[in-house]
Amino acid sequence: MSGALRIPEPPAGALPGEFGFTLAKSTRVRDGGRTLLAGERVLRLSATALDLMRGPGPVAGRDADTARLTRLLLDAGAAVPWWRDPPPPDLAVDDVTVVVPVRDRPEALARLLRGLPPHLPVVVVDDGSSDPAATARACAATGARLLRHPVSRGPAAARNTGLAAVETPYVAFCDSDVEPVPGWLGVLRRHLDDPALAAVAPRVHGRAPSPGDGWLDRYEQARSSLDLGPAPAAVRVRGQVAYLPSACLLARVAALGDGFDPALCSGEDVDLVWRLLAAGWRVRYDPDARVRHDHRTTLGPWLARKAFYGSSAAPLSARHPGAVAPLVVSPWSAAFTVAVLAQRRWSVPFAAAVAGAAVMGVRRRLATGAHPWRTAGVLVGHGAAASLRQAGTALTRHHWPLAALACLVSGRARRAVLVAAVADAWLDHRKVRPRLGLPPYLLARRLDDLAYGAGLWLGAWRERSMRALLPGLSRSTAARLGGRRYRDPGHVDSLR
């Protein structure tokens, strides 16, 4: 069990002077800069903090106040790191070892090894390949060190075997079907100058587009399960980015402790990230670093992979209670969503009354500010929209077996599922703009959800636990970022 795996606590060191920050594109500024809206969080800045942020552009400095403010805004997700100088080239990085777990993919392995910086030490762990000689030839061609498991023990155990052989302070885990894009390593490596950062990951794209791509190729190029999107983020449980895939991951060796949990057949990367966060480490996602990944694009294997991802939710939920909830609600957002889904005459006035009461409640928590009613309205509006999106996802993805049963007996259920299925695909199609028309994109999106949901229910049955299928309650905390009290994370209101 993951509870027995050791993760050390992070050091108390401050951010180095070269670290600065710039506000995230999603952060909205109110009250002349005194209030920051970061997703569902409200941060109230004191006069001291506001003075440090005066002027246009990024903020950087070597004084302790700026370093503490940088840390807090980065951790809250309101800002992203910024450096005055460009990232070092990959060839300038000399303190990283690459660990590659592999099983029966010698051609892909050879391509990966050729694409890595040639001066870096590389450890390949053959996890029980049926043709070990082919793996050995690929390693010999580039001088990579080869370790072997006589029988397959799984990717987590393979990565741990490679990790035990690492002698550098940092390790890059790369799956054999990954193709690095030049510049990826230098972009990621500078993040680890932060002594409290345990891991950072790049954006994982699909294969480069080509004229012969089929509809699944085009879908995966736009909506890969491993692609965490174009916005950099601090990784947080239930956050904008809640995990990092181990397809490509740069980490601090001293932070990893006992490494991945070999008892997990899938989701071992999510489990590791969440254990790091629970121990107090920071984890980041930087899409300025990019790699490509060979996704499955044949229908049968593609559906099986989506179901495989879904099957990880139940064992993860057993290890991290509440972290894998299919939707996260507060009392007001649950009442609002139920009213909308009910489709009754009273639905609109009841939902409006619930939203109005929520605005008043948030307004009371916003003790200061030039436009507290406006801020409260914006936050409640975003919370209401997020709740409806979550409900739609639950109907078409996590709880589709229940939704299908409801559709057999209820016209309202059929309307709700139809609207959710079409609206979700239409909105996502507009967002990612794939090289694929809306009808085939809708089909692929729904098949994706059906396969994932089937895997989710299968995993719950295997674990004999429904915990991964239950909704979670949002947490609400409140503090003030003021004066010299920089330890507080800011005034935060969770509105789900």
mmCIF file of N, CA and C in Angstrom, residues 66-116:
data_model
loop_
_atom_site.group_PDB
_atom_site.id
_atom_site.type_symbol
_atom_site.label_atom_id
_atom_site.label_comp_id
_atom_site.label_asym_id
_atom_site.label_seq_id
_atom_site.Cartn_x
_atom_site.Cartn_y
_atom_site.Cartn_z
ATOM 1 N N THR A 66 9.633 39.914 -1.651
ATOM 2 C CA THR A 66 9.236 39.515 -2.999
ATOM 3 C C THR A 66 9.293 38.000 -3.152
ATOM 4 N N ALA A 67 10.304 37.376 -2.554
ATOM 5 C CA ALA A 67 10.410 35.918 -2.639
ATOM 6 C C ALA A 67 9.218 35.247 -1.965
ATOM 7 N N ARG A 68 8.798 35.759 -0.797
ATOM 8 C CA ARG A 68 7.651 35.168 -0.103
ATOM 9 C C ARG A 68 6.360 35.388 -0.881
ATOM 10 N N LEU A 69 6.195 36.586 -1.432
ATOM 11 C CA LEU A 69 4.995 36.849 -2.228
ATOM 12 C C LEU A 69 4.970 35.965 -3.471
ATOM 13 N N THR A 70 6.120 35.797 -4.103
ATOM 14 C CA THR A 70 6.205 34.918 -5.275
ATOM 15 C C THR A 70 5.784 33.508 -4.920
ATOM 16 N N ARG A 71 6.292 33.009 -3.807
ATOM 17 C CA ARG A 71 5.943 31.657 -3.376
ATOM 18 C C ARG A 71 4.434 31.518 -3.170
ATOM 19 N N LEU A 72 3.819 32.479 -2.505
ATOM 20 C CA LEU A 72 2.400 32.372 -2.185
ATOM 21 C C LEU A 72 1.531 32.437 -3.432
ATOM 22 N N LEU A 73 1.845 33.337 -4.345
ATOM 23 C CA LEU A 73 1.032 33.461 -5.547
ATOM 24 C C LEU A 73 1.218 32.254 -6.465
ATOM 25 N N LEU A 74 2.422 31.713 -6.520
ATOM 26 C CA LEU A 74 2.637 30.495 -7.310
ATOM 27 C C LEU A 74 1.845 29.331 -6.717
ATOM 28 N N ASP A 75 1.903 29.173 -5.396
ATOM 29 C CA ASP A 75 1.212 28.059 -4.752
ATOM 30 C C ASP A 75 -0.302 28.193 -4.874
ATOM 31 N N ALA A 76 -0.813 29.423 -4.883
ATOM 32 C CA ALA A 76 -2.255 29.643 -4.988
ATOM 33 C C ALA A 76 -2.760 29.488 -6.414
ATOM 34 N N GLY A 77 -1.856 29.392 -7.389
ATOM 35 C CA GLY A 77 -2.266 29.274 -8.778
ATOM 36 C C GLY A 77 -2.620 30.607 -9.411
ATOM 37 N N ALA A 78 -2.353 31.702 -8.727
ATOM 38 C CA ALA A 78 -2.656 33.025 -9.279
ATOM 39 C C ALA A 78 -1.548 33.522 -10.199
ATOM 40 N N ALA A 79 -0.362 32.941 -10.107
ATOM 41 C CA ALA A 79 0.782 33.389 -10.891
ATOM 42 C C ALA A 79 1.544 32.182 -11.410
ATOM 43 N N VAL A 80 2.402 32.436 -12.390
ATOM 44 C CA VAL A 80 3.270 31.404 -12.947
ATOM 45 C C VAL A 80 4.704 31.915 -12.886
ATOM 46 N N PRO A 81 5.693 31.000 -12.825
ATOM 47 C CA PRO A 81 7.083 31.441 -12.718
ATOM 48 C C PRO A 81 7.515 32.249 -13.934
ATOM 49 N N TRP A 82 8.462 33.143 -13.690
ATOM 50 C CA TRP A 82 9.025 33.977 -14.758
ATOM 51 C C TRP A 82 10.503 34.151 -14.482
ATOM 52 N N TRP A 83 11.297 34.104 -15.555
ATOM 53 C CA TRP A 83 12.739 34.304 -15.457
ATOM 54 C C TRP A 83 13.159 35.392 -16.440
ATOM 55 N N ARG A 84 14.140 36.179 -16.027
ATOM 56 C CA ARG A 84 14.658 37.224 -16.933
ATOM 57 C C ARG A 84 15.380 36.616 -18.130
ATOM 58 N N ASP A 85 16.091 35.528 -17.890
ATOM 59 C CA ASP A 85 16.914 34.923 -18.935
ATOM 60 C C ASP A 85 16.184 33.746 -19.579
ATOM 61 N N PRO A 86 16.492 33.436 -20.823
ATOM 62 C CA PRO A 86 15.876 32.275 -21.478
ATOM 63 C C PRO A 86 16.355 30.986 -20.831
ATOM 64 N N PRO A 87 15.643 29.889 -21.046
ATOM 65 C CA PRO A 87 16.075 28.617 -20.443
ATOM 66 C C PRO A 87 17.383 28.147 -21.038
ATOM 67 N N PRO A 88 18.158 27.377 -20.286
ATOM 68 C CA PRO A 88 19.404 26.845 -20.839
ATOM 69 C C PRO A 88 19.100 25.833 -21.931
ATOM 70 N N PRO A 89 19.991 25.682 -22.900
ATOM 71 C CA PRO A 89 19.791 24.630 -23.911
ATOM 72 C C PRO A 89 19.908 23.257 -23.267
ATOM 73 N N ASP A 90 19.314 22.275 -23.916
ATOM 74 C CA ASP A 90 19.353 20.917 -23.374
ATOM 75 C C ASP A 90 20.786 20.437 -23.144
ATOM 76 N N LEU A 91 21.683 20.832 -24.034
ATOM 77 C CA LEU A 91 23.068 20.367 -23.918
ATOM 78 C C LEU A 91 23.779 20.959 -22.706
ATOM 79 N N ALA A 92 23.233 22.035 -22.113
ATOM 80 C CA ALA A 92 23.851 22.630 -20.933
ATOM 81 C C ALA A 92 23.410 21.951 -19.638
ATOM 82 N N VAL A 93 22.434 21.072 -19.717
ATOM 83 C CA VAL A 93 21.942 20.361 -18.528
ATOM 84 C C VAL A 93 22.782 19.106 -18.339
ATOM 85 N N ASP A 94 23.465 19.022 -17.203
ATOM 86 C CA ASP A 94 24.389 17.900 -16.997
ATOM 87 C C ASP A 94 24.185 17.192 -15.667
ATOM 88 N N ASP A 95 23.055 17.454 -14.999
ATOM 89 C CA ASP A 95 22.837 16.852 -13.683
ATOM 90 C C ASP A 95 21.554 16.016 -13.652
ATOM 91 N N VAL A 96 21.187 15.471 -14.800
ATOM 92 C CA VAL A 96 19.968 14.682 -14.931
ATOM 93 C C VAL A 96 20.310 13.317 -15.516
ATOM 94 N N THR A 97 19.715 12.275 -14.950
ATOM 95 C CA THR A 97 19.767 10.936 -15.535
ATOM 96 C C THR A 97 18.386 10.597 -16.079
ATOM 97 N N VAL A 98 18.336 10.024 -17.262
ATOM 98 C CA VAL A 98 17.072 9.627 -17.877
ATOM 99 C C VAL A 98 16.823 8.152 -17.586
ATOM 100 N N VAL A 99 15.639 7.835 -17.068
ATOM 101 C CA VAL A 99 15.229 6.462 -16.795
ATOM 102 C C VAL A 99 14.102 6.100 -17.750
ATOM 103 N N VAL A 100 14.275 5.001 -18.475
ATOM 104 C CA VAL A 100 13.298 4.579 -19.484
ATOM 105 C C VAL A 100 12.826 3.160 -19.164
ATOM 106 N N PRO A 101 11.575 2.974 -18.727
ATOM 107 C CA PRO A 101 11.029 1.620 -18.622
ATOM 108 C C PRO A 101 10.514 1.170 -19.981
ATOM 109 N N VAL A 102 10.751 -0.076 -20.345
ATOM 110 C CA VAL A 102 10.349 -0.522 -21.676
ATOM 111 C C VAL A 102 9.981 -1.997 -21.639
ATOM 112 N N ARG A 103 9.054 -2.355 -22.522
ATOM 113 C CA ARG A 103 8.716 -3.766 -22.713
ATOM 114 C C ARG A 103 8.268 -3.945 -24.160
ATOM 115 N N ASP A 104 9.093 -4.614 -24.946
ATOM 116 C CA ASP A 104 8.726 -5.013 -26.315
ATOM 117 C C ASP A 104 8.454 -3.843 -27.248
ATOM 118 N N ARG A 105 9.227 -2.790 -27.201
ATOM 119 C CA ARG A 105 9.087 -1.697 -28.167
ATOM 120 C C ARG A 105 10.486 -1.225 -28.588
ATOM 121 N N PRO A 106 11.285 -2.091 -29.192
ATOM 122 C CA PRO A 106 12.679 -1.710 -29.485
ATOM 123 C C PRO A 106 12.784 -0.571 -30.482
ATOM 124 N N GLU A 107 11.887 -0.489 -31.481
ATOM 125 C CA GLU A 107 11.977 0.591 -32.468
ATOM 126 C C GLU A 107 11.678 1.940 -31.817
ATOM 127 N N ALA A 108 10.620 1.991 -31.019
ATOM 128 C CA ALA A 108 10.301 3.235 -30.331
ATOM 129 C C ALA A 108 11.409 3.600 -29.350
ATOM 130 N N LEU A 109 11.960 2.614 -28.657
ATOM 131 C CA LEU A 109 13.054 2.870 -27.729
ATOM 132 C C LEU A 109 14.248 3.472 -28.452
ATOM 133 N N ALA A 110 14.606 2.910 -29.588
ATOM 134 C CA ALA A 110 15.753 3.431 -30.347
ATOM 135 C C ALA A 110 15.512 4.882 -30.764
ATOM 136 N N ARG A 111 14.292 5.196 -31.185
ATOM 137 C CA ARG A 111 13.972 6.579 -31.562
ATOM 138 C C ARG A 111 14.118 7.519 -30.379
ATOM 139 N N LEU A 112 13.608 7.113 -29.202
ATOM 140 C CA LEU A 112 13.737 7.944 -28.011
ATOM 141 C C LEU A 112 15.197 8.174 -27.656
ATOM 142 N N LEU A 113 15.985 7.109 -27.638
ATOM 143 C CA LEU A 113 17.384 7.244 -27.227
ATOM 144 C C LEU A 113 18.153 8.156 -28.174
ATOM 145 N N ARG A 114 17.825 8.096 -29.463
ATOM 146 C CA ARG A 114 18.492 8.996 -30.411
ATOM 147 C C ARG A 114 18.098 10.452 -30.166
ATOM 148 N N GLY A 115 16.914 10.685 -29.629
ATOM 149 C CA GLY A 115 16.433 12.049 -29.425
ATOM 150 C C GLY A 115 16.857 12.680 -28.112
ATOM 151 N N LEU A 116 17.490 11.904 -27.219
ATOM 152 C CA LEU A 116 17.938 12.454 -25.943
ATOM 153 C C LEU A 116 19.280 13.147 -26.093
#
